[in-house]
Amino acid sequence: MTLRVAIVGGGPAGIYAADLLTKSETDVSVDIIERLPVPFGLVRYGVAPDHPRIKEIVKALQRVLAKPEVRFLGNVEYGVDVKLEDLREFYDAVVVATGAMSDRALGIPGEDLPGSFGAADFVSWYDAHPDVPRTWPLEAEHVAVLGVGNVALDVARVLAKKAEEMLATDIPANVHEGLLTKRATDVHVFARRGPAYAKFSPLELRELAHSPNVDVIVHPEGFEVDEASMAHVAANKQAKMVLNTLSNWVGREPTGKAHRIHLHFLEQPVEILGDDGVTGLRTERTSLVGDGSVAGTGEITDWDVQAVYRAVGYRSTSLPGLPFDDRVAVIPNDGGRVLDLDGESIPGTYVTGWIKRGPVGLIGHTKSDAAETVAHLVAETTATATERDPGAVNAYFAERGVDVVEFANWERLDQHEITLGEVAGRARVKVGDREEMLRVAHAG
Ligand SMILES: Cc1cc2nc3c(=O)[nH]c(=O)nc-3n(C[C@H](O)[C@H](O)[C@H](O)COP(=O)(O)OP(=O)(O)OC[C@H]3O[C@@H](n4cnc5c(N)ncnc54)[C@H](O)[C@@H]3O)c2cc1C
Ligand SMILES: NC(=O)c1ccc[n+]([C@@H]2O[C@H](COP(=O)([O-])OP(=O)(O)OC[C@H]3O[C@@H](n4cnc5c(N)ncnc54)[C@H](OP(=O)(O)O)[C@@H]3O)[C@@H](O)[C@H]2O)c1
């Protein structure tokens, strides 16, 4: 009997799960249901355009989609076009891999002012996500970025770099035109803790200094390393490399480049200032308390910035028919088995990727996630698989007028973007308009 599995979400977590299912000893057929007309999730709509090497991962993911046991059903939204009870009719098991697309709230006054932006929204804009507006206001000369994770680095780098430096990437014309209007000269990045606790990756941090147009300035005020910091870096190789780089940079004078990225440590954002729009950021100096956390000192600084980008983490959203732990924004699970409100596992229902364990970790981590989930799924559902018609789900979508983008349609759009790139001397130029994406996908 063929085990039929629906994977909801065509990001890396979902695609790795499909791959592992096809490599299991069970005879499987897998459908990947994705709300966008394209696969790859945050690899396409999160990874920064000036990181083409990382985007190469799509080649391996594409090979999974091309497998005969796997079907891609794009432009189908779970909860809108299909519900859990429908999936139960067509499949023996369901794996939820819907990731995270929104910004976590910061919870300070002024957060909702015009000019206070969530990093996720800005990232979606520069990565040409089809569901966001095509323009972005970039007139601020002094900008704050809150948080010191890799997303903060991406945002600071894109804000500080010259538009021409981004032109070799896969950005479409509207993003390049938008970046040309950018007026930012100074980008201030704020960490509430000390430099030992920055969550940057060492390589990504060092890359910040590679732009010929950007000086990186690490401010000495707040650059404090206590015993707990030393113990932390001793136990964490990445943090040690980051601290070494920051220590080499601290106090270095700017060399006169047109743009500057300032890194400030031990400054906690307390309010985004302004009436009708952002006119400043208020921070409170913190001090290390000896266990990795910080306490406010009461010393307040107002920073003259006209835009604030909040890069304090992504957040997953709940899905109809499935439990959700609102506190940590994940689907409650035990090693990938979805748990109901009583903590009992829901038969045939699994979860993987960021919606399983929260919005932290690299693309590669979603592979180990998927391995755990798939191992449980195969062990628990193979014996109860029943005879099902793989065409029934297609008939269901056709009856409801859902404009499904299958793998061959995606290949057409993919080739179209590559051809646009060849004309422009680039590897690819993305299509960012949903109508246009669907038109190209279904052409011919
Ligand atoms: C800005 C940013 C940059 C990053 N850069 C890097 C990097 O350079 N290197 C690296 O290793 N990692 C990077 N990461 C981390 C990496 O992107 C994640 O680890 C990974 O994408 C998580 O995979 P996922 O499949 O769980 O979620 P996602 O990639 O978010 O995929 C989820 C998919 O589910 C779909 N979906 C959501 N809801 C529904 C629904 N209702 N119905 C159907 N489909 C749905 C979404 O459209 C999406 O395609 C970055 C993350 C961010 C936020
Ligand atoms: N190139 C890459 O490899 C790449 C690029 C982008 C993203 N990613 C990965 O994607 C994942 C998500 O990245 P991320 O940057 O969104 O998350 P992250 O690594 O968790 O960083 C979030 C940052 O926000 C700070 N923060 C949280 N709440 C705050 C608050 N209330 N006030 C001030 N600061 C606050 C955190 O500080 P505290 O530590 O003090 O909580 C931390 O510095 C990470 O695993 C990241 O490595 C990788």
PDB file of C-alpha atoms in Angstrom, residues 9 25 66 81 85 134 184 202 209 236 238 248 290 313 323 337 367 371 379 422:
ATOM      1  CA  GLY A   9       4.396  24.447   3.331  1.00  0.00           C
ATOM      2  CA  GLU A  25      11.622   2.040   3.366  1.00  0.00           C
ATOM      3  CA  ALA A  66      11.425  16.711  -9.412  1.00  0.00           C
ATOM      4  CA  ASP A  81      -8.458  26.450  -0.279  1.00  0.00           C
ATOM      5  CA  GLU A  85     -10.707  17.467   7.302  1.00  0.00           C
ATOM      6  CA  ARG A 134       5.985  47.084  -4.437  1.00  0.00           C
ATOM      7  CA  ALA A 184      20.492  56.473   4.744  1.00  0.00           C
ATOM      8  CA  PRO A 202      30.924  35.049  12.412  1.00  0.00           C
ATOM      9  CA  ALA A 209      33.049  45.308   6.512  1.00  0.00           C
ATOM     10  CA  ASN A 236      30.321  28.736  22.295  1.00  0.00           C
ATOM     11  CA  GLN A 238      30.607  31.020  17.189  1.00  0.00           C
ATOM     12  CA  ASN A 248      39.206  44.025  16.670  1.00  0.00           C
ATOM     13  CA  GLY A 290      26.618  38.393  35.745  1.00  0.00           C
ATOM     14  CA  GLY A 313      12.685  37.781  15.695  1.00  0.00           C
ATOM     15  CA  PRO A 323      -3.619  23.582  18.125  1.00  0.00           C
ATOM     16  CA  ARG A 337       3.873  14.576  16.650  1.00  0.00           C
ATOM     17  CA  LYS A 367      16.888  18.808   7.801  1.00  0.00           C
ATOM     18  CA  ALA A 371      14.470  13.530  10.142  1.00  0.00           C
ATOM     19  CA  ALA A 379       6.786   4.233  12.095  1.00  0.00           C
ATOM     20  CA  GLU A 422      20.570  36.314 -18.809  1.00  0.00           C
TER      21      GLU A 422
END
